Structure formats: C-alpha cells, structure tokens
Short mmCIF file of C-alpha atoms in Angstrom, two decimals:
data_model
loop_
_atom_site.label_atom_id
_atom_site.label_comp_id
_atom_site.label_asym_id
_atom_site.label_seq_id
_atom_site.Cartn_x
_atom_site.Cartn_y
_atom_site.Cartn_z
CA UNK A 1 123.99 105.99 63.14
CA UNK A 2 124.10 102.77 64.37
CA UNK A 3 121.44 102.13 67.25
CA UNK A 4 123.26 101.40 70.04
CA UNK A 5 123.44 97.52 71.70
CA UNK A 6 120.73 96.83 74.30
CA UNK A 7 122.22 94.91 77.53
CA UNK A 8 121.10 92.50 80.15
CA UNK A 9 121.00 93.71 83.31
CA UNK A 10 122.77 91.25 85.64
CA UNK A 11 120.48 89.60 88.29
CA UNK A 12 117.02 91.48 86.69
CA UNK A 13 115.45 88.05 85.57
CA UNK A 14 112.62 87.13 86.75
CA UNK A 15 110.15 83.79 86.48
CA UNK A 16 106.37 83.62 86.76
CA UNK A 17 105.19 82.81 90.37
CA UNK A 18 104.58 78.78 91.18
CA UNK A 19 101.07 78.50 90.23
CA UNK A 20 100.77 81.83 87.78
CA UNK A 21 98.99 81.51 84.28
CA UNK A 22 99.72 83.70 81.79
CA UNK A 23 96.54 84.94 80.80
CA UNK A 24 97.88 87.55 77.32
CA UNK A 25 100.19 90.62 76.70
CA UNK A 26 99.66 94.06 79.13
CA UNK A 27 97.30 96.09 78.17
CA UNK A 28 100.00 98.44 76.19
CA UNK A 29 97.91 101.73 77.05
CA UNK A 30 97.95 101.03 80.65
CA UNK A 31 100.15 103.73 82.75
CA UNK A 32 103.20 102.68 84.92
CA UNK A 33 105.82 103.87 87.25
CA UNK A 34 109.01 102.32 87.04
CA UNK A 35 112.16 102.87 89.25
CA UNK A 36 115.43 103.41 88.07
CA UNK A 37 118.64 103.23 90.49
CA UNK A 38 121.24 104.59 89.35
CA UNK A 39 125.38 104.21 90.44
CA UNK A 40 126.80 105.91 93.04
CA UNK A 41 129.36 108.85 92.08
CA UNK A 42 131.79 107.33 94.02
CA UNK A 43 131.90 104.23 91.88
CA UNK A 44 132.67 100.67 93.11
CA UNK A 45 134.21 102.33 96.31
CA UNK A 46 132.64 101.30 99.45
CA UNK A 47 130.58 103.54 101.40
CA UNK A 48 132.57 102.79 105.00
CA UNK A 49 135.45 100.98 105.40
CA UNK A 50 134.84 97.19 107.04
CA UNK A 51 136.59 98.18 110.24
CA UNK A 52 134.69 101.24 110.69
CA UNK A 53 131.92 99.57 112.70
CA UNK A 54 134.29 98.01 115.29
CA UNK A 55 135.42 101.65 116.55
CA UNK A 56 132.95 103.00 119.80
CA UNK A 57 130.15 104.74 118.46
CA UNK A 58 131.79 107.66 120.42
CA UNK A 59 134.55 107.86 118.02
CA UNK A 60 132.46 107.17 114.78
CA UNK A 61 132.47 109.58 112.09
CA UNK A 62 128.64 109.62 111.10
CA UNK A 63 128.17 111.56 107.30
CA UNK A 64 124.78 113.80 107.17
CA UNK A 65 122.50 112.91 104.91
CA UNK A 66 123.83 115.78 102.85
CA UNK A 67 127.34 114.76 103.08
CA UNK A 68 126.34 111.66 101.91
CA UNK A 69 124.65 112.71 99.11
CA UNK A 70 127.35 114.77 98.07
CA UNK A 71 130.03 111.69 98.26
CA UNK A 72 127.81 108.97 97.50
CA UNK A 73 124.78 109.75 95.55
CA UNK A 74 123.96 109.71 91.56
CA UNK A 75 125.78 111.81 89.69
CA UNK A 76 124.17 115.60 88.08
CA UNK A 77 124.75 113.90 84.47
CA UNK A 78 123.60 110.85 85.72
CA UNK A 79 120.57 111.94 86.38
CA UNK A 80 120.82 113.82 82.78
CA UNK A 81 121.38 110.86 81.08
CA UNK A 82 117.91 109.16 82.42
CA UNK A 83 116.15 112.46 81.63
CA UNK A 84 117.13 112.23 78.48
CA UNK A 85 116.61 108.35 77.85
CA UNK A 86 113.13 108.97 78.95
CA UNK A 87 112.65 111.63 76.09
CA UNK A 88 113.70 109.57 73.27
CA UNK A 89 111.44 106.31 74.71
CA UNK A 90 108.30 108.77 75.13
CA UNK A 91 108.73 108.32 79.33
CA UNK A 92 107.84 111.08 81.79
CA UNK A 93 110.42 111.83 84.73
CA UNK A 94 108.18 111.44 87.33
CA UNK A 95 110.52 111.85 89.84
CA UNK A 96 114.21 112.34 90.59
CA UNK A 97 116.48 111.89 93.69
CA UNK A 98 120.69 111.79 93.69
CA UNK A 99 120.33 110.80 97.33
CA UNK A 100 118.59 108.17 96.50
CA UNK A 101 120.17 107.29 93.64
CA UNK A 102 116.70 107.48 92.15
CA UNK A 103 114.48 108.42 89.29
CA UNK A 104 111.26 107.69 88.38
CA UNK A 105 110.01 107.55 85.23
CA UNK A 106 105.87 107.20 84.28
CA UNK A 107 104.65 105.58 80.93
CA UNK A 108 102.18 103.16 78.95
CA UNK A 109 103.40 99.75 78.90
CA UNK A 110 104.17 99.96 75.33
CA UNK A 111 106.75 102.35 75.56
CA UNK A 112 108.37 100.77 78.77
CA UNK A 113 108.23 97.24 76.98
CA UNK A 114 110.65 98.95 74.01
CA UNK A 115 112.83 100.85 76.77
CA UNK A 116 113.53 98.31 78.82
CA UNK A 117 113.55 94.89 75.89
CA UNK A 118 110.65 93.60 78.37
CA UNK A 119 107.39 91.92 77.49
CA UNK A 120 104.74 92.40 79.75
CA UNK A 121 102.06 90.31 80.05
CA UNK A 122 99.45 89.38 82.58
CA UNK A 123 99.21 86.75 84.99
CA UNK A 124 96.43 85.08 86.46
CA UNK A 125 97.38 83.63 90.35
CA UNK A 126 95.91 82.74 93.07
CA UNK A 127 96.73 85.57 95.20
CA UNK A 128 95.84 87.69 92.96
CA UNK A 129 96.55 88.51 89.40
CA UNK A 130 99.96 90.57 88.65
CA UNK A 131 101.53 92.16 85.58
CA UNK A 132 104.69 90.21 85.25
CA UNK A 133 107.96 89.38 82.91
CA UNK A 134 110.29 86.47 82.09
CA UNK A 135 114.11 86.79 81.48
CA UNK A 136 115.98 89.99 82.66
CA UNK A 137 115.68 93.68 81.40
CA UNK A 138 117.50 95.14 79.05
CA UNK A 139 119.24 98.63 78.76
CA UNK A 140 121.00 100.52 76.25
CA UNK A 141 124.58 99.64 76.40
CA UNK A 142 125.46 103.67 76.41
CA UNK A 143 123.74 103.28 79.88
CA UNK A 144 125.33 100.34 81.13
CA UNK A 145 127.61 102.55 83.42
CA UNK A 146 124.63 104.65 84.69
CA UNK A 147 121.86 102.35 85.64
CA UNK A 148 122.44 99.63 88.47
CA UNK A 149 119.28 98.27 88.36
CA UNK A 150 115.27 98.80 87.07
CA UNK A 151 112.19 98.56 89.06
CA UNK A 152 108.08 98.07 89.07
CA UNK A 153 107.81 96.56 85.37
CA UNK A 154 106.80 93.41 87.19
CA UNK A 155 104.32 94.51 90.11
CA UNK A 156 103.87 90.78 91.86
CA UNK A 157 103.31 91.28 95.65
CA UNK A 158 107.06 91.05 96.58
CA UNK A 159 106.95 90.44 100.90
CA UNK A 160 104.30 89.17 103.28
CA UNK A 161 104.31 90.03 107.37
CA UNK A 162 106.26 88.51 110.21
CA UNK A 163 103.23 88.77 112.54
CA UNK A 164 101.25 85.99 113.48
CA UNK A 165 98.09 86.65 115.96
CA UNK A 166 97.31 83.93 118.49
CA UNK A 167 94.45 81.66 117.87
CA UNK A 168 91.45 81.49 119.53
CA UNK A 169 89.71 79.19 121.94
CA UNK A 170 88.93 76.92 118.80
CA UNK A 171 92.69 76.58 118.28
CA UNK A 172 95.07 74.18 119.56
CA UNK A 173 96.29 76.17 122.75
CA UNK A 174 92.74 76.00 123.82
CA UNK A 175 93.83 74.32 126.98
CA UNK A 176 97.18 75.99 127.36
CA UNK A 177 96.70 79.57 125.66
CA UNK A 178 100.08 80.83 127.17
CA UNK A 179 100.22 84.18 128.92
CA UNK A 180 100.00 87.54 126.89
CA UNK A 181 102.32 90.72 127.57
CA UNK A 182 102.54 94.51 127.47
CA UNK A 183 104.76 95.47 125.09
CA UNK A 184 106.01 96.98 128.54
CA UNK A 185 106.37 94.03 130.29
CA UNK A 186 108.52 92.05 127.54
CA UNK A 187 110.84 95.70 128.07
CA UNK A 188 110.81 95.21 132.24
CA UNK A 189 111.73 91.05 131.33
CA UNK A 190 114.68 91.77 128.82
CA UNK A 191 116.19 94.56 131.61
CA UNK A 192 115.68 97.29 129.42
CA UNK A 193 117.31 101.26 130.45
CA UNK A 194 115.05 102.70 132.61
CA UNK A 195 114.74 107.03 132.96
CA UNK A 196 114.88 107.68 129.11
CA UNK A 197 112.26 107.39 127.11
CA UNK A 198 113.67 107.86 123.08
CA UNK A 199 113.40 111.38 123.01
CA UNK A 200 114.58 112.96 120.86
CA UNK A 201 114.87 109.91 118.43
CA UNK A 202 112.85 109.02 115.42
CA UNK A 203 111.75 105.77 114.48
CA UNK A 204 110.76 104.85 110.63
CA UNK A 205 108.36 102.26 110.05
CA UNK A 206 108.09 99.98 106.11
CA UNK A 207 105.07 99.40 105.19
CA UNK A 208 103.83 97.55 102.31
CA UNK A 209 100.13 97.69 103.23
CA UNK A 210 97.13 98.24 105.28
CA UNK A 211 97.12 101.01 108.27
CA UNK A 212 96.33 102.69 111.45
CA UNK A 213 93.68 104.01 113.16
CA UNK A 214 95.05 107.30 115.45
CA UNK A 215 92.09 106.84 117.72
CA UNK A 216 93.22 103.00 118.56
CA UNK A 217 96.44 104.36 118.71
CA UNK A 218 94.95 106.95 121.59
CA UNK A 219 93.07 104.34 123.20
CA UNK A 220 95.70 102.00 123.25
CA UNK A 221 98.44 104.54 125.42
CA UNK A 222 95.35 104.85 127.50
CA UNK A 223 95.42 101.48 128.55
CA UNK A 224 98.94 101.00 129.17
CA UNK A 225 98.66 104.37 130.91
CA UNK A 226 101.59 106.12 129.52
CA UNK A 227 102.19 109.49 130.77
CA UNK A 228 104.18 110.47 127.57
CA UNK A 229 102.69 108.85 124.03
CA UNK A 230 104.91 109.66 120.72
CA UNK A 231 103.76 111.33 118.09
CA UNK A 232 102.79 109.61 115.02
CA UNK A 233 102.59 110.52 111.16
CA UNK A 234 102.93 108.71 108.00
CA UNK A 235 104.28 109.10 104.57
CA UNK A 236 102.71 108.50 101.43
CA UNK A 237 105.03 106.79 98.72
CA UNK A 238 104.03 105.70 95.29
CA UNK A 239 100.92 104.38 95.23
CA UNK A 240 101.15 103.55 99.61
CA UNK A 241 99.04 105.30 101.81
CA UNK A 242 97.73 105.23 105.34
CA UNK A 243 94.55 103.04 104.68
CA UNK A 244 93.49 100.87 107.44
CA UNK A 245 91.32 97.72 105.82
CA UNK A 246 89.76 97.11 109.18
CA UNK A 247 90.38 93.54 108.70
CA UNK A 248 92.31 93.28 112.12
CA UNK A 249 93.53 89.83 110.27
CA UNK A 250 95.14 91.52 107.65
CA UNK A 251 97.75 94.10 107.13
CA UNK A 252 96.89 96.89 109.41
CA UNK A 253 97.73 94.43 112.55
CA UNK A 254 101.08 94.17 110.93
CA UNK A 255 101.18 98.57 111.25
CA UNK A 256 99.83 98.37 114.67
CA UNK A 257 101.79 96.05 116.23
CA UNK A 258 104.96 97.76 114.77
CA UNK A 259 103.58 100.96 115.99
CA UNK A 260 102.57 100.23 119.62
CA UNK A 261 105.97 97.79 120.57
CA UNK A 262 107.55 100.03 119.34
CA UNK A 263 105.80 102.71 120.69
CA UNK A 264 105.20 101.62 124.16
CA UNK A 265 108.77 100.68 124.52
CA UNK A 266 110.33 104.28 123.62
CA UNK A 267 107.27 106.76 124.13
CA UNK A 268 109.41 110.04 123.62
CA UNK A 269 110.06 109.12 120.08
CA UNK A 270 108.66 110.44 116.89
CA UNK A 271 107.07 107.35 115.31
CA UNK A 272 106.59 107.94 111.00
CA UNK A 273 105.30 105.07 109.03
CA UNK A 274 106.16 105.30 105.20
CA UNK A 275 104.01 103.15 103.22
CA UNK A 276 104.29 101.86 99.90
CA UNK A 277 103.44 99.52 97.69
CA UNK A 278 104.07 95.53 98.11
CA UNK A 279 106.14 95.33 95.08
CA UNK A 280 109.96 95.50 94.74
CA UNK A 281 110.11 98.66 93.41
CA UNK A 282 107.45 99.88 96.24
CA UNK A 283 110.39 98.48 99.10
CA UNK A 284 113.07 99.54 97.67
CA UNK A 285 111.66 103.40 97.44
CA UNK A 286 110.29 102.85 101.16
CA UNK A 287 113.60 102.02 102.48
CA UNK A 288 115.79 104.93 100.73
CA UNK A 289 112.89 107.39 101.20
CA UNK A 290 113.01 106.69 105.21
CA UNK A 291 117.05 106.49 105.22
CA UNK A 292 117.73 109.81 103.14
CA UNK A 293 114.67 111.41 105.18
CA UNK A 294 116.44 115.05 106.13
CA UNK A 295 112.83 116.45 107.25
CA UNK A 296 112.09 113.34 109.94
CA UNK A 297 115.44 112.09 110.05
CA UNK A 298 115.09 108.83 111.56
CA UNK A 299 117.51 107.02 113.61
CA UNK A 300 116.12 103.76 112.98
CA UNK A 301 114.17 102.42 110.88
CA UNK A 302 112.05 98.66 111.61
CA UNK A 303 110.78 96.19 108.67
CA UNK A 304 108.55 93.29 109.73
CA UNK A 305 107.98 92.27 105.88
CA UNK A 306 110.43 90.25 103.58
CA UNK A 307 110.46 86.85 101.71
CA UNK A 308 112.82 84.16 100.95
CA UNK A 309 116.15 84.64 99.45
CA UNK A 310 114.94 82.93 96.03
CA UNK A 311 111.83 85.18 95.39
CA UNK A 312 113.84 87.93 95.26
CA UNK A 313 115.89 89.52 92.00
CA UNK A 314 119.60 89.88 92.27
CA UNK A 315 119.73 93.25 91.57
CA UNK A 316 116.56 93.86 94.65
CA UNK A 317 118.95 92.09 97.13
CA UNK A 318 122.13 94.04 95.63
CA UNK A 319 119.92 97.52 95.45
CA UNK A 320 118.37 97.32 99.16
CA UNK A 321 121.50 96.05 101.00
CA UNK A 322 123.43 99.65 99.26
CA UNK A 323 120.51 101.03 100.73
CA UNK A 324 121.55 99.86 104.31
CA UNK A 325 124.83 100.53 103.89
CA UNK A 326 124.06 104.10 103.57
CA UNK A 327 121.69 103.62 106.89
CA UNK A 328 125.47 102.71 108.42
CA UNK A 329 126.90 105.71 107.15
CA UNK A 330 124.58 108.20 109.01
CA UNK A 331 124.25 106.53 112.05
CA UNK A 332 120.80 104.72 111.35
CA UNK A 333 120.22 101.48 112.66
CA UNK A 334 117.72 98.48 110.98
CA UNK A 335 115.97 96.36 112.72
CA UNK A 336 114.53 93.52 110.26
CA UNK A 337 112.16 90.55 111.07
CA UNK A 338 113.94 87.00 109.95
CA UNK A 339 110.78 85.25 109.50
CA UNK A 340 108.01 83.16 110.78
CA UNK A 341 108.51 79.88 108.79
CA UNK A 342 110.86 77.89 110.04
CA UNK A 343 113.71 77.24 108.54
CA UNK A 344 112.34 76.34 105.27
CA UNK A 345 111.36 79.67 105.09
CA UNK A 346 107.73 78.85 104.11
CA UNK A 347 109.19 77.54 100.34
CA UNK A 348 108.24 74.15 99.75
CA UNK A 349 111.09 72.98 97.26
CA UNK A 350 112.44 70.37 100.11
CA UNK A 351 115.31 72.86 100.79
CA UNK A 352 116.06 75.61 103.72
CA UNK A 353 116.04 79.61 102.84
CA UNK A 354 116.47 82.45 104.67
CA UNK A 355 114.00 86.07 104.53
CA UNK A 356 115.65 89.10 103.02
CA UNK A 357 116.19 91.42 103.70
CA UNK A 358 116.98 90.18 107.35
CA UNK A 359 119.72 88.28 105.43
CA UNK A 360 121.40 91.15 104.80
CA UNK A 361 124.87 91.39 106.36
CA UNK A 362 123.85 95.26 107.03
CA UNK A 363 121.10 94.72 108.95
CA UNK A 364 120.24 93.47 112.88
CA UNK A 365 118.48 90.40 111.82
CA UNK A 366 115.35 89.68 114.59
CA UNK A 367 114.81 85.89 115.88
CA UNK A 368 112.14 84.66 117.53
CA UNK A 369 111.57 82.96 121.38
CA UNK A 370 109.21 81.75 123.31
CA UNK A 371 108.81 83.47 127.41
CA UNK A 372 107.63 82.17 130.23
CA UNK A 373 108.00 84.32 133.29
CA UNK A 374 107.65 84.49 136.80
CA UNK A 375 106.64 88.18 137.68
CA UNK A 376 109.09 90.49 136.18
CA UNK A 377 112.17 87.58 135.45
CA UNK A 378 112.01 85.03 132.75
CA UNK A 379 111.67 81.62 133.84
CA UNK A 380 112.19 79.57 130.79
CA UNK A 381 113.23 81.04 127.23
CA UNK A 382 113.55 78.80 124.38
CA UNK A 383 113.57 78.97 119.88
CA UNK A 384 110.00 79.59 119.10
CA UNK A 385 108.95 77.20 117.37
CA UNK A 386 104.78 75.92 116.90
CA UNK A 387 105.33 74.64 113.03
CA UNK A 388 103.74 70.95 114.77
CA UNK A 389 100.49 73.71 115.69
CA UNK A 390 100.38 74.82 112.38
CA UNK A 391 101.27 78.70 114.59
CA UNK A 392 104.89 79.45 113.16
CA UNK A 393 108.59 79.48 114.05
CA UNK A 394 111.45 81.54 114.19
CA UNK A 395 113.51 82.01 110.74
CA UNK A 396 117.08 81.43 110.62
CA UNK A 397 119.58 79.92 109.00
CA UNK A 398 122.69 80.89 106.15
CA UNK A 399 121.96 82.82 103.24
CA UNK A 400 122.47 81.27 99.95
CA UNK A 401 123.07 85.68 98.25
CA UNK A 402 125.70 87.36 100.98
CA UNK A 403 128.83 85.58 102.26
CA UNK A 404 129.73 85.35 106.25
CA UNK A 405 130.22 89.48 107.41
CA UNK A 406 133.92 89.67 108.81
CA UNK A 407 131.75 90.05 112.43
CA UNK A 408 130.45 86.62 112.08
CA UNK A 409 133.98 84.86 112.08
CA UNK A 410 134.24 83.95 115.49
CA UNK A 411 130.50 83.24 115.74
CA UNK A 412 130.84 79.46 114.82
CA UNK A 413 128.93 80.03 112.14
CA UNK A 414 128.08 76.51 110.20
CA UNK A 415 127.82 75.35 107.04
CA UNK A 416 124.61 75.81 105.09
CA UNK A 417 122.11 72.31 106.21
CA UNK A 418 121.45 72.32 102.65
CA UNK A 419 123.18 69.86 100.85
CA UNK A 420 125.92 73.20 99.08
CA UNK A 421 126.48 73.19 102.69
CA UNK A 422 126.92 76.95 101.60
CA UNK A 423 129.18 78.80 104.08
CA UNK A 424 127.61 82.44 104.02
CA UNK A 425 125.96 85.28 106.31
CA UNK A 426 124.00 83.49 109.26
CA UNK A 427 120.65 84.82 110.51
CA UNK A 428 119.44 86.30 112.80
CA UNK A 429 121.81 88.25 114.67
CA UNK A 430 119.36 88.87 117.69
CA UNK A 431 115.72 87.21 118.99
CA UNK A 432 113.13 88.24 122.03
CA UNK A 433 109.93 86.60 122.72
CA UNK A 434 107.64 86.20 119.47
CA UNK A 435 105.56 83.31 120.01
CA UNK A 436 101.89 84.02 119.57
CA UNK A 437 101.26 82.08 122.76
CA UNK A 438 103.15 84.32 125.01
CA UNK A 439 102.57 87.36 122.29
CA UNK A 440 101.99 90.71 122.68
CA UNK A 441 99.12 92.93 124.05
CA UNK A 442 97.41 95.07 120.90
CA UNK A 443 94.79 96.81 119.77
CA UNK A 444 93.96 96.76 116.28
CA UNK A 445 91.03 98.38 114.41
CA UNK A 446 89.19 98.01 117.50
CA UNK A 447 89.79 94.91 118.83
CA UNK A 448 91.79 93.95 121.82
CA UNK A 449 94.24 90.95 120.05
CA UNK A 450 97.87 88.84 121.40
CA UNK A 451 100.12 88.58 118.01
CA UNK A 452 103.70 87.21 117.96
CA UNK A 453 105.81 86.83 115.66
CA UNK A 454 109.59 87.75 114.72
CA UNK A 455 107.81 91.34 113.35
CA UNK A 456 106.78 92.05 117.08
CA UNK A 457 111.29 91.20 117.40
CA UNK A 458 111.80 94.17 115.31
CA UNK A 459 109.90 96.79 116.97
CA UNK A 460 111.17 95.74 119.88
CA UNK A 461 115.04 96.00 119.32
CA UNK A 462 114.09 99.74 117.64
CA UNK A 463 112.69 100.86 120.49
CA UNK A 464 115.92 99.77 122.75
CA UNK A 465 117.85 101.51 120.42
CA UNK A 466 115.93 104.51 120.78
CA UNK A 467 116.59 104.57 124.31
CA UNK A 468 120.23 103.75 123.67
CA UNK A 469 120.59 106.55 121.45
CA UNK A 470 119.33 108.80 123.96
CA UNK A 471 121.55 108.25 126.43
CA UNK A 472 124.38 107.98 124.27
CA UNK A 473 123.77 111.00 122.86
CA UNK A 474 124.44 109.60 119.66
CA UNK A 475 122.87 107.45 117.41
CA UNK A 476 124.25 104.14 117.31
CA UNK A 477 123.98 103.17 113.36
CA UNK A 478 125.41 99.72 112.35
CA UNK A 479 125.90 97.37 115.27
CA UNK A 480 126.18 94.65 114.28
CA UNK A 481 130.24 94.75 114.93
CA UNK A 482 130.04 95.47 118.73
CA UNK A 483 127.53 93.30 119.45
CA UNK A 484 129.66 90.20 118.06
CA UNK A 485 133.03 91.12 119.76
CA UNK A 486 133.02 89.11 122.80
CA UNK A 487 130.14 86.20 121.46
CA UNK A 488 130.31 83.59 123.67
CA UNK A 489 132.07 84.88 126.74
CA UNK A 490 129.79 88.32 127.50
CA UNK A 491 126.60 88.55 129.73
CA UNK A 492 124.86 91.10 127.11
CA UNK A 493 122.36 88.54 126.14
CA UNK A 494 120.22 86.07 127.36
CA UNK A 495 122.07 83.06 125.51
CA UNK A 496 119.16 80.44 124.22
CA UNK A 497 120.48 77.02 124.44
CA UNK A 498 117.28 75.03 123.52
CA UNK A 499 114.45 74.48 120.84
CA UNK A 500 115.09 74.81 116.81
CA UNK A 501 113.49 76.20 113.82
CA UNK A 502 113.36 72.98 111.56
CA UNK A 503 117.40 72.42 110.64
CA UNK A 504 118.95 73.93 112.63
CA UNK A 505 119.19 74.02 116.79
CA UNK A 506 120.04 76.38 119.32
CA UNK A 507 123.29 76.03 121.29
CA UNK A 508 125.86 77.91 123.60
CA UNK A 509 126.72 80.89 121.92
CA UNK A 510 125.33 82.06 118.50
CA UNK A 511 123.13 79.51 116.70
CA UNK A 512 121.06 79.77 113.11
CA UNK A 513 117.82 80.68 115.43
CA UNK A 514 117.90 82.61 118.12
CA UNK A 515 121.22 84.39 117.35
CA UNK A 516 123.30 86.22 120.17
CA UNK A 517 120.18 85.27 122.26
CA UNK A 518 117.39 87.79 123.61
CA UNK A 519 118.49 90.98 125.35
CA UNK A 520 119.90 91.32 128.80
CA UNK A 521 118.95 95.72 128.04
CA UNK A 522 121.51 97.72 130.13
CA UNK A 523 123.90 95.33 129.56
CA UNK A 524 123.37 95.91 125.32
CA UNK A 525 123.26 99.54 126.37
CA UNK A 526 127.14 99.19 128.35
CA UNK A 527 127.98 97.16 125.48
CA UNK A 528 127.04 100.30 123.10
CA UNK A 529 128.62 102.70 124.73
CA UNK A 530 125.96 104.22 127.88
CA UNK A 531 128.38 104.33 130.57
CA UNK A 532 127.28 102.56 134.00
CA UNK A 533 127.04 105.65 136.00
CA UNK A 534 124.79 107.20 134.17
CA UNK A 535 122.26 103.75 133.99
CA UNK A 536 123.22 103.60 138.05
CA UNK A 537 121.34 107.09 137.54
CA UNK A 538 118.21 106.48 136.24
CA UNK A 539 115.08 105.30 137.58
CA UNK A 540 111.81 104.01 136.76
CA UNK A 541 109.55 105.69 133.81
#
C-alpha cells in the first residue's frame, strides 16, 4: 500500500520574523496544540448571497446558530477523518466543533513535524523568543478536500492592541494637553440614540492578553454615575484567561478601554470578553468561539487587535474572513479597529499597508479622528494624525488581499498609493474620536488615564449597534451595504474633509483615512431601520 502524497496547504507559507535569529530545533518532546480548520459541508457555495445585506434589516433572514451549523458547519465524516489522521500520527483530539469547523489536536513537536511535514524551530527575537517554521504546512493528499488550514505550529505574536495613552506632562503636548471625554460625552457629541441602553444585547470583546479587575469597573461605573451597569464576564480559550498584568501601559489598558467604552454606552448590555493566546490560532479560535457562542449569543463582536496584512498568512486571513461571513449570516455585527500607525501601519518597507482583520470586507472597519468640542457640540473634527509627535495616526488605505466589495463600488475608492496601484477593499468604513490628546477617560489597574487609538472606536461603534439592535428588536448584523447606499448624498455621518494619515487625504464623501465619516447616531439608526417616530418618543438616559 503506497503512502499518500503530502501536499502544501495554499497560503500557509511562513518566513521568520524580521530580526529573528534561529536558535535550533524545537524541543521534540514539547507539547503543543494545533487548530485544524475544516471545510464547510456546503463546499464553496457562498454563505449568503451578495445582495442579501442590501435588504432592510427587518426583511432579512437570519440563521440561528443551530441552523448555521447544520447548513455550513463541518460534516461529521470530515471530523471523523481528522480523528483517524490524529490516531495515525500519535496526536490526541483535544476539542472539536462542527459549528466552528474546528478540531484541536495536541501532541509533541516531533509528532507535529511528522504529521504536517514541517521542521519546527526556536527563534530568538528582540520582542521575545518563539517557536516557528518556514515554508508551507503539508497535509496528506487524502485530506485536501477536508482541511482548509492548520494553525498553531508557529506561536509568534500575531497582533498588537490599537490603543494609545495620552502622554504625560513631559510629552509633546504639555502646553496643549487637549480635552478628554468620557464615553458618554462622546456619545452625546455623536447624537447617539437615547432612551435605550442595549438591554437584551451581548457585546463580545476579543482580547489577546491582559485582563480586567471587577473592582475597577465598579469604581468606573460609579464615576460615570450610571443608573444601570453592564454585566461583564470572561471566557477562556486555550491558554488565554482574564489575567490582569497590573501594568497600565500593557494589554490591561486595551481590555479596560474596550469594556469601559462599550459598557458606558450600552449599560443594559451583557459584555463578554473572550481571552485567547496572541497567535494566529488563538485569534481565530477567539473569533469562532464568540461568533458561534450559543450560550451568550453575542449580537456584536468588537475587535481592537490586528496587524498589517503582510504579517499574516493567506490561510489565516481566509479562515478569519469566513468566520466574519458566518457572523453576518447569523446577524452578528463585527466592528474592528483600523490601526494606529497611519497609512504604513507601522511597516518600514517604504510601502503603505492596511491592518487585518479590519481589511476584511465582512467587518465594519473603524478609523480615528480628533474631535474638538464646544459644550455638547462638535466644533471641529479632523483626521487623527499625530505621527509628527510620535502619538500615532489612524490606519487606512487599500487592501492588497481583498478585492473591492460591491458595496464600495460607487464610493470612489481610489487605487492604492503603492506603485502597483492595486484596486481593492478600502479601509476604513467609518470613524470616530481616537486622538489620545482628546481621548477617553478610563480607569486601568486602579489608575485614572486618558486613552485613545482606533481601539476606542470599535467599542464606540459596538455600543451604538447595541442601542440600534434594541430599538429595532432584531440584530442589525452586517451593516456595510446599508451604510454605503447613499454615500456622499446623505446626512448619516459627519463628513471629515480635513487631514491625512500619510498617503491618503480626507475629502468629501468616503476617503481612505476617515471612511464615510463619524456617526450621527440617530441618523445611522434611521438608516438601519429605526423608525423616526420611535426615536422622537425617547427621553435622555
């Protein structure tokens, strides 16, 4: 009997991190978990037709999580074949989910090397050592119709949080520190709907490090004088957990910013933080766990972590994008921060890059502005760009990975500013206050702070969607096509026409640094189907 041929998985190629030095082979006895992403039982058939999301939300058909599993989950025989593969290679099945199309295997480095045709090695890097590989992952030809991706062999840090703390008295803005805002004040500036508080909604937060302290949240809600406070809980995925570091400069700031912004705006909601390892496997598993969570039933997912498209494998971007398509089919809105390093996304190769997962065409990509307020009104709003002061700038630009989606076809998305002038998905879709000089009042590890970054804009929009969902009585789901229907001719947004993020400048209508603009909350609600009569009856919270 001949041995099945091993085939490379398309898009699985890896190269060492820039600045990494190979130390030697990984310990052959080290135990690790590997996530297998299975193909859908529906094959290559689209999860939802392209025009499904152009319909008003009230007329949309939303699949329940069980219905989605039955029609688009992994087939039982596919899972069985991977289980047989595991037995053949002395690997153990640790977890399996037909809905998530996921099987997690555990075993030694030596067994994984043999099973997937790789040579795992240890690498030294200035930001920390990691286990890695070069080239593609291989699978048996007999499994090529079953396996779509293999994740976790390489455990390099995959993403970074997109928050920026306002610099202290020694910083560049010592003479002009700006004016900070509570999330409630920002919601007022953006005319968010009142009389609703997100009751009945669940906001999922994806977190790849850090944690929150319940006592901090209790104190923060008291400072804001909230009459109702959100319930906050944590879900552990893999080795991830709610584990505050105690360092306000670290990932705790991201976690607390996400909870405090979304929770202040939608205090009637349930907030669930999904903690996972900062690897491609951890990120993917956090997203699929949240999207398919039939216990907490999130209606919104907020993601404030990411990295330049060039830092991802094709298989990772493809699998995560499919997870976002699944979210839309089940009525889940995904809001993602667009990045904090301008049009280069912090890459030093002389080219412009967009941040993933914000560049997925199936998410609401959230960019950043600088807001100057006068009382409860905005006196000026410009693109956030403090690169000259080393305080960041909004991400934005043109994707090298994803083509121009149909909903952006009339938005005037320009070719990429890179020499290839690629025509692709434009980022961001929308924007909001993000400049740390006009940032958000927070409480992190017992310390009051002012934090900005596009990390604040994703939960800012997540809170708005929670209010809108409650008003409609149905989850809004994927909203991009509805937001773009009247681009340049509506008054749903504050059009940002001043500023740039490096290669891209603001202008009338959509642009690659402020998207459609910042929200006029009640108008966005109306565009998504909240009757004006219902909004007129509301009173302040």
